[in-house]
Coordinates of C-alpha atoms and ligand atoms in Angstrom, one line a residue:
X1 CA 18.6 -41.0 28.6
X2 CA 19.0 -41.0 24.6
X3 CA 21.6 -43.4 23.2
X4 CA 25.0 -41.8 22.5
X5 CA 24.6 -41.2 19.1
X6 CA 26.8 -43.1 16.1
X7 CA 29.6 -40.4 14.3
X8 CA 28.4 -39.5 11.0
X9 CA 30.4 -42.3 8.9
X10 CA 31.7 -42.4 5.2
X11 CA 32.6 -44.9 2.7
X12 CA 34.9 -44.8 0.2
X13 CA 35.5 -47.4 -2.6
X14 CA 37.7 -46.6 -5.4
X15 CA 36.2 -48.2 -8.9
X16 CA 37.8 -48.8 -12.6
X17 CA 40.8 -48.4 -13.9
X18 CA 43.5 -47.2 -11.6
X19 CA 45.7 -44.2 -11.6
X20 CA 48.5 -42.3 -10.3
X21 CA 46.8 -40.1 -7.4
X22 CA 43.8 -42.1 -6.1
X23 CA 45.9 -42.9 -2.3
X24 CA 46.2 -38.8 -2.3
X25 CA 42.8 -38.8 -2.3
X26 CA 41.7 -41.7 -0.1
X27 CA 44.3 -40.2 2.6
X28 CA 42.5 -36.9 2.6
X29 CA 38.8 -38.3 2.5
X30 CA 40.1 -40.3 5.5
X31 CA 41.7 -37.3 7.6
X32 CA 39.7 -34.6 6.2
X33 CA 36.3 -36.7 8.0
X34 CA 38.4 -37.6 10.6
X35 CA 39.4 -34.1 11.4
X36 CA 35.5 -33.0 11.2
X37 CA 34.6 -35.6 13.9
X38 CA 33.0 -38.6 11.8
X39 CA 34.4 -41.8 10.4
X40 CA 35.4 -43.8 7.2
X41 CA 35.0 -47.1 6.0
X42 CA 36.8 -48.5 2.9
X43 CA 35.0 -50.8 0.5
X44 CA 38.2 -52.9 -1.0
X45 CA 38.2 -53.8 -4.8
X46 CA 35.6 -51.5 -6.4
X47 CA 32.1 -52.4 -6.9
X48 CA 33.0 -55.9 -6.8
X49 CA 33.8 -55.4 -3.1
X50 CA 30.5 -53.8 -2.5
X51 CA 28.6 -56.6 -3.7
X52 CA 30.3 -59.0 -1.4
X53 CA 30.0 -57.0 1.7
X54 CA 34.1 -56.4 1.8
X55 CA 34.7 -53.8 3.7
X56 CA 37.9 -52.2 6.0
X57 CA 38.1 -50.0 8.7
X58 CA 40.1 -46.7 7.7
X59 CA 41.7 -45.0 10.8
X60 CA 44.7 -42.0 10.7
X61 CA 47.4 -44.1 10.6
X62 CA 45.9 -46.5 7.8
X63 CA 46.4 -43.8 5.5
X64 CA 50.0 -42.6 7.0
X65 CA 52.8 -43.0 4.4
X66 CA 50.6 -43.1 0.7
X67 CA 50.2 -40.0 -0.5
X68 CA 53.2 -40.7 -3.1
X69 CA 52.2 -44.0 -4.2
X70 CA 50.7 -44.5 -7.5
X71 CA 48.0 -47.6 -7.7
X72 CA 45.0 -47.9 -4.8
X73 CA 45.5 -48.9 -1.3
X74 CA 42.0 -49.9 -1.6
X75 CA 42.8 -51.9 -4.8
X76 CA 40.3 -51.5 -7.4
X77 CA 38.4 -53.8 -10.2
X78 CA 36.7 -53.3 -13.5
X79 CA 32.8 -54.9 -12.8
X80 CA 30.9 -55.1 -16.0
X81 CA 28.4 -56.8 -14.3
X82 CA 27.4 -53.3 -12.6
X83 CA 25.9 -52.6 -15.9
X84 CA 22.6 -55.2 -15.1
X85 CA 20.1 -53.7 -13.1
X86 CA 19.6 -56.6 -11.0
X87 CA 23.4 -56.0 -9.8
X88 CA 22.4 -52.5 -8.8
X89 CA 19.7 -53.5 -7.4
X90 CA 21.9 -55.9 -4.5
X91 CA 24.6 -53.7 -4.1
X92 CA 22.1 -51.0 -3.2
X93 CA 21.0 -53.3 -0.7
X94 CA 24.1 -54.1 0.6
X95 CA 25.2 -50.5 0.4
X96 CA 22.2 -49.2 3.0
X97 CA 22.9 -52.3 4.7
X98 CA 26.6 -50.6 5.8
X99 CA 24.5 -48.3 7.7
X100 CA 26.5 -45.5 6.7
X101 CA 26.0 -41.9 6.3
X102 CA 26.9 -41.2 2.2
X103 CA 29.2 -43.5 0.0
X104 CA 32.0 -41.6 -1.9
X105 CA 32.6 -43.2 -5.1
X106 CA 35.8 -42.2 -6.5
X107 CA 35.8 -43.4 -10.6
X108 CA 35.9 -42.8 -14.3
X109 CA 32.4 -41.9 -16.5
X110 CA 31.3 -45.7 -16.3
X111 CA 31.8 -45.6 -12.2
X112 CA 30.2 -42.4 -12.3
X113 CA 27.4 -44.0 -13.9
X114 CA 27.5 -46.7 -11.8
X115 CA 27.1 -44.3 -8.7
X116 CA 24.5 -42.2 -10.1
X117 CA 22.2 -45.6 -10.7
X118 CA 23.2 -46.6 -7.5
X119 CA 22.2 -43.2 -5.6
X120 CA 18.8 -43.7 -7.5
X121 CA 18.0 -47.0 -5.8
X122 CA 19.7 -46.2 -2.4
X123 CA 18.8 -44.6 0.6
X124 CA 22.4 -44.1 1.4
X125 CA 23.0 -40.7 -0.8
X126 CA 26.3 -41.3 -3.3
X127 CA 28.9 -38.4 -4.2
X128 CA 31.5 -39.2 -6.9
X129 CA 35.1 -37.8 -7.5
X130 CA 36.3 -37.8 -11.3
X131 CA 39.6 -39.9 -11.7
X132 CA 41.5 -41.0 -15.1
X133 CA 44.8 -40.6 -17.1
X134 CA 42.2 -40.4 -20.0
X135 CA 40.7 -36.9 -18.5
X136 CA 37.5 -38.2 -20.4
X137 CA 34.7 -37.6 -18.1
X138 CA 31.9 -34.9 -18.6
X139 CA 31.3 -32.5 -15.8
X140 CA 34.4 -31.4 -15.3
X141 CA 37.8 -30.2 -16.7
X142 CA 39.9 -32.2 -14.4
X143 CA 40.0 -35.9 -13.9
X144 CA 42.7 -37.2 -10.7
X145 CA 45.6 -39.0 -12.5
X146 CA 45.9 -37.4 -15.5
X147 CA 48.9 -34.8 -15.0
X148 CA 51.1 -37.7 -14.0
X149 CA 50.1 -39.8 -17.1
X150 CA 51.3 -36.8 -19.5
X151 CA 54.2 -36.6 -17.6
X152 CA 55.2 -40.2 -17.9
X153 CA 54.5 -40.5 -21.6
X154 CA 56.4 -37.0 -22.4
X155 CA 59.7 -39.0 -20.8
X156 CA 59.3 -41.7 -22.6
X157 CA 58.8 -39.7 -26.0
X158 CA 61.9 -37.8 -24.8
X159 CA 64.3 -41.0 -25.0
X160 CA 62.7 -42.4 -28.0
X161 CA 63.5 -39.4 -29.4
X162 CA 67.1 -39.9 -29.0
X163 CA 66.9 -43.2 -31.2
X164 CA 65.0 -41.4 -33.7
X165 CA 67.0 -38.6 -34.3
X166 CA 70.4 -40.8 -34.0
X167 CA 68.7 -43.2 -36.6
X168 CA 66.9 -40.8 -38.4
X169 CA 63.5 -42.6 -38.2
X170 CA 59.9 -42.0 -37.8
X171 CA 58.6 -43.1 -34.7
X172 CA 54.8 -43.9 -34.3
X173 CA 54.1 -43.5 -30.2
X174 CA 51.0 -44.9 -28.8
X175 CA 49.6 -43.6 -25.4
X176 CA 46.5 -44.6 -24.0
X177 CA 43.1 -43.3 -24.1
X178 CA 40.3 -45.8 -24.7
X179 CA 38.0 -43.9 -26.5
X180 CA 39.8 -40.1 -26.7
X181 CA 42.8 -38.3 -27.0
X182 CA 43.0 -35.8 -24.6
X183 CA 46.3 -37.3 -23.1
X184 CA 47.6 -37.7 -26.7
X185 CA 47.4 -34.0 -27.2
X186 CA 48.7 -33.1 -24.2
X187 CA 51.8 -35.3 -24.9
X188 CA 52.1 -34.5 -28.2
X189 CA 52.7 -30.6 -27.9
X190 CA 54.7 -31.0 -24.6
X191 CA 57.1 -33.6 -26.3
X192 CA 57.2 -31.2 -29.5
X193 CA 55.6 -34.3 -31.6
X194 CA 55.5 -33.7 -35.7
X195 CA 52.1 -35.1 -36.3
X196 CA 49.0 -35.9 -33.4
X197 CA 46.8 -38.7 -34.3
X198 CA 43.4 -38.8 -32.0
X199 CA 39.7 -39.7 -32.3
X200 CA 38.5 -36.5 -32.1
X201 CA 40.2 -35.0 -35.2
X202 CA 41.3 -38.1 -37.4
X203 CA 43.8 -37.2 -40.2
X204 CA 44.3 -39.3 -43.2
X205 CA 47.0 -41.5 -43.8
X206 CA 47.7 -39.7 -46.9
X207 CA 47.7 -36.1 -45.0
X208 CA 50.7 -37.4 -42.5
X209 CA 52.8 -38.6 -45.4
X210 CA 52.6 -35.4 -47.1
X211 CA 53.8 -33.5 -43.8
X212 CA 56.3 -35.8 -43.5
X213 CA 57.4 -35.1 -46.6
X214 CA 57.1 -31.8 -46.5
X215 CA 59.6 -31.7 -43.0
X216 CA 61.9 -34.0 -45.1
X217 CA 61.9 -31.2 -48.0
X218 CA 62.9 -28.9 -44.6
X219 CA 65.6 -30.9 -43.8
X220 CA 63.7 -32.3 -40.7
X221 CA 65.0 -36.2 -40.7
X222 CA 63.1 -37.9 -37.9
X223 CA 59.6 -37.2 -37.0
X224 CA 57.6 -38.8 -33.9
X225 CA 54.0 -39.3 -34.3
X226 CA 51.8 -39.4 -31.1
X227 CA 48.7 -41.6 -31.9
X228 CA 46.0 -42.4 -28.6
X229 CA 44.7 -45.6 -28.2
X230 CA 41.6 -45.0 -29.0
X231 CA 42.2 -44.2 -33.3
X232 CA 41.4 -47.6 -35.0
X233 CA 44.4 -49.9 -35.0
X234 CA 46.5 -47.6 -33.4
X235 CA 49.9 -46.7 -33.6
X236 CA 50.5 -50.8 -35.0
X237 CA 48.5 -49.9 -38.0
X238 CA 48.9 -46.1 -39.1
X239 CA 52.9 -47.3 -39.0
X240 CA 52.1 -50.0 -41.5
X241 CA 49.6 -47.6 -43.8
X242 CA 52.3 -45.4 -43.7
X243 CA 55.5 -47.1 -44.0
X244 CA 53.3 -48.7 -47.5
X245 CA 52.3 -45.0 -48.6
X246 CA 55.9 -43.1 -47.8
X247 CA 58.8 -46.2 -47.8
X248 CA 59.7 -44.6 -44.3
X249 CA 60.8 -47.2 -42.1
X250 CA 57.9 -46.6 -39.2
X251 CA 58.7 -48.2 -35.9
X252 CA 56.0 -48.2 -33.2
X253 CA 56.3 -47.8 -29.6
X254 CA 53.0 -48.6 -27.0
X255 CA 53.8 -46.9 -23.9
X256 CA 51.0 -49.0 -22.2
X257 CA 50.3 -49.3 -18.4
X258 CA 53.9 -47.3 -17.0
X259 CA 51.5 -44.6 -17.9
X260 CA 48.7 -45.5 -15.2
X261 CA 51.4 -46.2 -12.7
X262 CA 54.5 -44.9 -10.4
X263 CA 54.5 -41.6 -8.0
X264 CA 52.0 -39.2 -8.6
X265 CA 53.0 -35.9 -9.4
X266 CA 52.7 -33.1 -7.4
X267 CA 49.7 -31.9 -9.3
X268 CA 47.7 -35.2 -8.5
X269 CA 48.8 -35.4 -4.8
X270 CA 47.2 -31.7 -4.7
X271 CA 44.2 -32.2 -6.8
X272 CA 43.6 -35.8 -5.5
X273 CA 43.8 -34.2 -1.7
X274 CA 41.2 -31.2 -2.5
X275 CA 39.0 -33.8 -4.3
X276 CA 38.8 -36.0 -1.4
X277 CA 38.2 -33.2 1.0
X278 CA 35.7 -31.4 -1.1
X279 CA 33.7 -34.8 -1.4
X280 CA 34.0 -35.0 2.2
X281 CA 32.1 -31.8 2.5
X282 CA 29.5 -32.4 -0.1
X283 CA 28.3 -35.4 2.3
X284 CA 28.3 -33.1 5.5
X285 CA 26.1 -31.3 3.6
X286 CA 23.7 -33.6 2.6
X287 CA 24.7 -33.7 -0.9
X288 CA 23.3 -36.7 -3.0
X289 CA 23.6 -38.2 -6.7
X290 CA 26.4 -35.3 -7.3
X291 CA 29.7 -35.0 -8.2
X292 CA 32.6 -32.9 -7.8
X293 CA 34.1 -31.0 -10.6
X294 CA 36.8 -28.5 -11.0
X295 CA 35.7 -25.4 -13.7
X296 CA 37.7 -22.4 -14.7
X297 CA 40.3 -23.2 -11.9
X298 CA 37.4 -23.9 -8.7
X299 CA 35.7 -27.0 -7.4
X300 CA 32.0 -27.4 -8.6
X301 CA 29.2 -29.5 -7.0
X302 CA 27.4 -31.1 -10.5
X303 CA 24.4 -33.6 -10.9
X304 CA 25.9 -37.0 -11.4
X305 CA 24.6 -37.5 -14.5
X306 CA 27.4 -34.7 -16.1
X307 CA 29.8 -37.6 -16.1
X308 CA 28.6 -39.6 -18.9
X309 CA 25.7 -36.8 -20.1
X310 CA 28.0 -33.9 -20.9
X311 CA 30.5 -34.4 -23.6
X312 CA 33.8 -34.5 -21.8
X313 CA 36.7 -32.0 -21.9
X314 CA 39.4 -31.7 -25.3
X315 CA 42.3 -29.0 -25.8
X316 CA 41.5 -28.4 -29.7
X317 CA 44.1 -25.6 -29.0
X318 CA 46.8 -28.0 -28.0
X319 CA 46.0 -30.1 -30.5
X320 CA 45.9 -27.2 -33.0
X321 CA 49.2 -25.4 -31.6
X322 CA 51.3 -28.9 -31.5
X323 CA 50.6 -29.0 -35.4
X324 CA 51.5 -25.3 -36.0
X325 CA 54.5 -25.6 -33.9
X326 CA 56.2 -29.2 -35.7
X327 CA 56.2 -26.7 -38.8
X328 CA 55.5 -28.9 -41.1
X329 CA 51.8 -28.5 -41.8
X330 CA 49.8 -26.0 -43.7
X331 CA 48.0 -23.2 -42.3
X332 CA 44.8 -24.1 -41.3
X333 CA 42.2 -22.4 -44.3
Ligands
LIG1 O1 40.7 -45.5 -18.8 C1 42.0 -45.7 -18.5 C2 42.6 -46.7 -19.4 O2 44.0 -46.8 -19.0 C3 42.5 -46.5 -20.9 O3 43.3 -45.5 -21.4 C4 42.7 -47.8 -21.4 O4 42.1 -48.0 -22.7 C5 42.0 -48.7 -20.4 O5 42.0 -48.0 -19.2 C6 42.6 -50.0 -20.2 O6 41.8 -50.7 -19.3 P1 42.2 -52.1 -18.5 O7 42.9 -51.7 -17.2 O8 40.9 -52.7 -18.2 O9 43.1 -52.9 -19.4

């Protein structure tokens, strides 16, 4: 008479930054493995967690009412120390030490990273699912919180362009995006900005004061300027080059963390839920060290090592169309 044999059991732990969309996603890991027989186990507060043996048991009704919360029910944390190998080494430990069947990992290109040098010192295999208002991380086109971010910072644009066309100003927006500006761009031609200031295609202080110029010459008598986090100094500094270079008056706005926060849109709830169901699956079949992507509109299965390996997504054509569109800037030679 064999023992009755354990469910196949999942973990989930939701790592770095958070983001509008990660509950949507934790809620269909949970029911989506739930519905296939097996069971789930949440690792609270990211890889810090995991290193100090937290875990939670995830039933049904745990994950009743949060698919239209912002913010992790898990709760997440930044760990640095998951950069030393020595780290990795213990929570690999303590990961096969859960006794569980595959460890979804649901993060940014760092967490991916993480998970990838975790899967390669674990027996426990390791899928990741690619999550950030940035939409930074190689592998895929798609990263879970993003849609709601560009939707938060276009409102916000929207009423500070009331002030700025009452007062006739130039407005210098900052939105976030560490190292990129794929949410700037996205902002920037859904707002209808004048000028988009990003990492990836940096424009001298000198070329935005000629376009604004050259909308003034139009009659165009307020201008807002979408600059990502990520350009040095941000949108503090290119309003103080600019107000020295033009006389403009150049106020600044940082839109800041309302745009990693509040309900997830309806794109995020969906994309968040297929995520975690397609991760789910990956696991039941015996996936390891790989993560999910979405390309040309489907779900991919990729190495791991895409995350932080491939370059990561940009729209050079949003970026391109916003400037056509403000009308104020020459034709590209
Ligand atoms: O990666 C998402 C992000 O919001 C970046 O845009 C920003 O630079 C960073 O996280 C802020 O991180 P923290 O939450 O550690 O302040």
């Amino acid at each position: 008479v064999g023992k009755k044999q354990r469910p196949f059991t999942i973990a989930v732990v939701t790592s770095g930054g958070d983001c509008p969309g990660l509950n949507a996603c934790v809620r269909a890991v949970v029911r989506s493995a739930i519905a296939d027989g097996a069971e789930v186990i949440g690792i609270p507060h990211g890889y810090r967690g995991l290193m100090a043996g937290e875990t939670q048991p995830l039933e049904t009704r745990s994950v009743g009412g949060i698919i239209h919360l912002g913010g992790t029910i898990l709760r997440t944390a930044r760990y640095n120390e998951f950069k030393d190998p020595a780290v990795i080494k213990q929570a690999a430990e303590r990961l096969d030490s859960l006794d569980v069947d595959g460890l979804i990992v649901v993060g940014g290109d760092g967490s991916l990273r993480g998970a990838w040098e975790l899967s390669q010192l674990a027996r426990t295999p390791v899928v990741g699912v690619p999550k950030t208002i940035d939409n930074d991380v190689g592998g895929t086109d798609y990263a879970i919180g993003f849609d709601t971010a560009v939707n938060t910072a276009v409102r916000a644009v929207d009423q500070i362009r009331d002030t700025a066309v009452s007062h006739e100003r130039v407005f210098a927006v900052e939105v976030m995006g560490r190292e990129r500006g794929y949410l700037a761009a996205a902002v920037g031609l859904a707002s209808g900005a004048e000028v988009v200031v990003v990492p990836e295609a940096p424009l001298s202080v000198d070329e935005i004061a000629q376009a604004l110029r050259r909308g003034a010459v139009k009659g165009k008598n307020s201008s807002i300027i979408v600059v990502a986090e990520g350009c040095p100094g941000g949108a503090r500094r290119l309003a103080e080059e600019l107000a020295r270079e033009t006389g403009y008056e150049v106020r600044v706005a940082v839109l800041g963390y309302i745009q990693r926060g509040g309900p997830p849109s309806a794109t995020d709830r969906i994309m968040g839920s297929q995520f975690g169901a397609e991760a789910v699956a990956a696991l039941r079949e015996e996936a390891r060290s790989q993560m999910i992507g979405w390309r040309e509109g489907r779900f991919v299965r990729r190495e791991l090592t895409a995350a932080w390996q491939e370059a990561p997504p940009f729209p050079d054509d949003w970026l391109k169309l916003a400037h056509r569109l403000a009308g104020i800037w020459p034709a590209p030679a």
